Coordinates of C-alpha atoms in Angstrom, one line a residue:
M1 CA 286.1 51.9 139.6
F2 CA 287.1 55.4 138.5
I3 CA 290.4 55.4 140.5
T4 CA 291.8 52.2 139.0
P5 CA 293.9 52.5 135.9
G6 CA 292.1 51.6 132.7
T7 CA 291.7 52.7 129.1
P8 CA 290.4 56.3 129.9
R9 CA 293.3 56.9 132.3
I10 CA 295.9 55.7 129.7
V11 CA 294.4 58.0 127.1
I12 CA 294.4 60.9 129.6
I13 CA 298.0 60.3 130.6
S14 CA 299.1 60.2 127.0
Y15 CA 297.1 63.3 126.0
S16 CA 298.4 65.2 129.1
M17 CA 302.0 64.5 128.1
N18 CA 301.4 65.3 124.4
Y19 CA 298.9 68.1 124.6
G20 CA 298.8 69.4 128.2
V21 CA 296.3 69.2 131.0
G22 CA 294.0 71.8 129.5
K23 CA 293.2 69.6 126.5
C24 CA 292.6 66.6 128.9
V25 CA 289.7 68.5 130.4
W26 CA 287.8 67.9 127.1
S27 CA 288.6 64.2 127.1
A28 CA 287.5 63.9 130.8
L29 CA 284.3 65.8 129.9
G30 CA 283.7 63.3 127.1
D31 CA 284.3 60.4 129.5
V32 CA 281.9 61.6 132.2
T33 CA 279.3 62.5 129.6
A34 CA 279.3 58.9 128.3
N35 CA 279.1 57.7 131.9
L36 CA 276.1 60.0 132.6
I37 CA 274.3 58.6 129.5
Q38 CA 275.2 55.0 130.4
A39 CA 274.0 55.3 134.0
T40 CA 270.8 57.1 132.9
L41 CA 270.0 54.4 130.4
V42 CA 270.8 51.6 132.7
I43 CA 268.8 52.8 135.7
F44 CA 265.8 54.3 133.9
V45 CA 265.5 52.5 130.5
I46 CA 267.2 49.2 130.0
G47 CA 268.0 48.0 133.5
S48 CA 268.8 44.3 133.4
F49 CA 268.7 44.2 129.5
F50 CA 272.5 44.2 129.3
S51 CA 273.0 41.5 131.9
E52 CA 270.5 39.3 130.1
N53 CA 271.7 40.0 126.5
S54 CA 275.2 38.9 126.0
L55 CA 275.1 39.6 122.2
I56 CA 274.8 43.4 122.8
L57 CA 277.6 43.3 125.4
N58 CA 279.8 41.5 122.9
I59 CA 279.1 44.1 120.2
F60 CA 280.1 46.8 122.6
K61 CA 283.1 44.9 123.6
W62 CA 284.3 44.6 120.0
I63 CA 283.6 48.2 119.1
G64 CA 285.5 49.2 122.2
V65 CA 288.4 46.9 121.3
F66 CA 288.7 48.3 117.8
Y67 CA 288.5 51.8 119.0
I68 CA 291.2 51.2 121.7
L69 CA 293.4 49.7 119.0
Y70 CA 292.8 52.8 116.8
L71 CA 293.7 55.1 119.7
A72 CA 296.9 53.0 120.3
Y73 CA 297.9 53.5 116.7
D74 CA 297.0 57.2 116.8
I75 CA 298.9 57.8 120.1
Y76 CA 301.9 55.8 118.8
K77 CA 302.1 57.8 115.5
S78 CA 301.5 61.2 117.1
R79 CA 304.5 63.4 117.5
P80 CA 305.2 64.1 121.1
K81 CA 304.9 67.7 122.3
N82 CA 308.3 69.4 122.6
L83 CA 308.1 71.3 125.9
K84 CA 310.3 74.1 124.5
D85 CA 308.2 74.7 121.4
K86 CA 304.9 76.6 121.5
E87 CA 303.5 75.0 118.4
E88 CA 299.8 74.8 117.5
I89 CA 297.8 71.8 118.5
T90 CA 296.1 70.1 115.5
K91 CA 293.4 68.2 117.4
S92 CA 290.2 70.1 118.1
N93 CA 288.5 70.3 121.5
L94 CA 285.7 68.3 120.0
S95 CA 288.2 65.6 118.9
F96 CA 289.5 65.3 122.5
F97 CA 285.9 65.2 123.8
R98 CA 285.0 62.5 121.2
D99 CA 287.9 60.3 122.2
G100 CA 286.9 60.5 125.9
F101 CA 283.3 59.8 125.1
L102 CA 284.0 56.9 122.8
V103 CA 286.5 55.2 125.1
A104 CA 284.1 55.4 128.0
G105 CA 280.9 54.8 126.0
T106 CA 282.1 51.6 124.3
S107 CA 283.5 50.1 127.5
P108 CA 281.6 46.9 128.4
K109 CA 283.0 47.3 131.9
A110 CA 281.1 50.6 132.4
W111 CA 277.9 49.0 131.0
M112 CA 278.2 46.3 133.6
F113 CA 279.2 48.6 136.4
F114 CA 276.1 50.7 136.5
P115 CA 273.5 48.0 136.6
F116 CA 275.4 45.9 139.2
I117 CA 276.7 48.7 141.5
F118 CA 274.4 51.6 141.2
P119 CA 271.2 49.8 142.3
Q120 CA 272.8 48.9 145.6
F121 CA 272.7 52.6 146.5
I122 CA 269.2 53.2 145.4
D123 CA 266.0 52.5 147.2
F124 CA 263.5 51.8 144.4
S125 CA 260.5 52.3 146.7
S126 CA 261.5 55.9 147.4
N127 CA 262.1 59.0 145.2
L128 CA 264.2 57.4 142.4
L129 CA 265.1 60.6 140.6
S130 CA 266.5 62.5 143.6
Q131 CA 268.6 59.5 144.6
F132 CA 269.9 59.0 141.1
I133 CA 270.8 62.7 140.8
I134 CA 272.8 62.6 144.0
L135 CA 274.5 59.3 143.1
I136 CA 275.4 60.3 139.5
T137 CA 276.6 63.7 140.5
T138 CA 278.9 62.2 143.1
Y139 CA 280.2 59.7 140.6
I140 CA 280.7 62.2 137.8
V141 CA 282.6 64.7 140.1
L142 CA 284.8 62.0 141.5
D143 CA 285.5 60.4 138.1
F144 CA 286.3 63.8 136.5
L145 CA 288.6 64.7 139.4
S146 CA 290.4 61.4 139.2
L147 CA 290.9 61.8 135.4
I148 CA 292.3 65.3 135.9
G149 CA 294.5 64.0 138.7
Y150 CA 296.0 61.5 136.3
A151 CA 296.6 64.3 133.8
I152 CA 298.3 66.5 136.4
L153 CA 300.4 63.5 137.6
A154 CA 301.4 62.8 134.0
Q155 CA 302.5 66.4 133.6
K156 CA 304.7 66.1 136.7
L157 CA 306.3 63.0 135.3
I158 CA 307.0 64.5 131.9
K159 CA 310.3 65.9 133.1
W160 CA 311.5 62.3 133.3
I161 CA 310.6 61.6 129.8
T162 CA 312.0 64.7 128.0
A163 CA 315.2 62.9 127.2
N164 CA 313.3 60.4 125.0
P165 CA 309.8 61.9 124.2
K166 CA 308.6 59.0 122.0
T167 CA 308.8 56.7 125.1
I168 CA 305.5 57.7 126.6
N169 CA 303.7 57.2 123.2
T170 CA 305.2 53.8 122.8
I171 CA 304.4 52.8 126.4
S172 CA 300.8 54.2 126.2
A173 CA 300.1 52.6 122.8
S174 CA 301.5 49.3 124.1
V175 CA 299.4 49.4 127.3
L176 CA 296.3 50.1 125.1
V177 CA 297.0 47.1 122.9
I178 CA 297.5 45.0 126.1
I179 CA 294.2 46.3 127.5
A180 CA 292.4 45.5 124.2
G181 CA 293.9 41.9 124.4
I182 CA 292.8 41.5 128.0
I183 CA 289.3 42.6 127.1
V184 CA 289.1 40.1 124.3
I185 CA 290.4 37.3 126.5
T186 CA 288.7 38.0 129.8
Q187 CA 285.4 39.6 129.1
Q188 CA 283.2 36.7 127.9
Y189 CA 279.5 37.3 127.8

């Protein structure tokens, strides 16, 4: 799940090209923090609640769709980083963290992933906590590394885009709008 392109990866790619890989670390930390909270809640607190309560999933879906559309607008309107300039970045580290956290935290896909996939790797008759710690640590490390991998790849591709720097923002914003549309159409609960 964490290797496949999706909303968090699109945000990371755009941020990498506009702000650099270093700032993407904060977005990636926000993403994995949201995933940690989601997995903990799903395994220890609410379990099958989401799978049985479609209204809550729909609320998360629409919050996520609106936030994705907001990010698409924000990315489209942002001024691309000029590689030759060393200008000050106006977004704070907390802002990058928040974006990563909200994109991952409002994803209905993630809320469905943890209750359906994680239990397959846990023996509920054994020590649940130690199994969960191993599973979530593995997931978080691999997810974080894949996000940073996308950011590094985007930095390598930036040389192709320097001739028309607004291109990546337009492409990223368009992809986010398409993802929001796909979520609205395909994720019916």
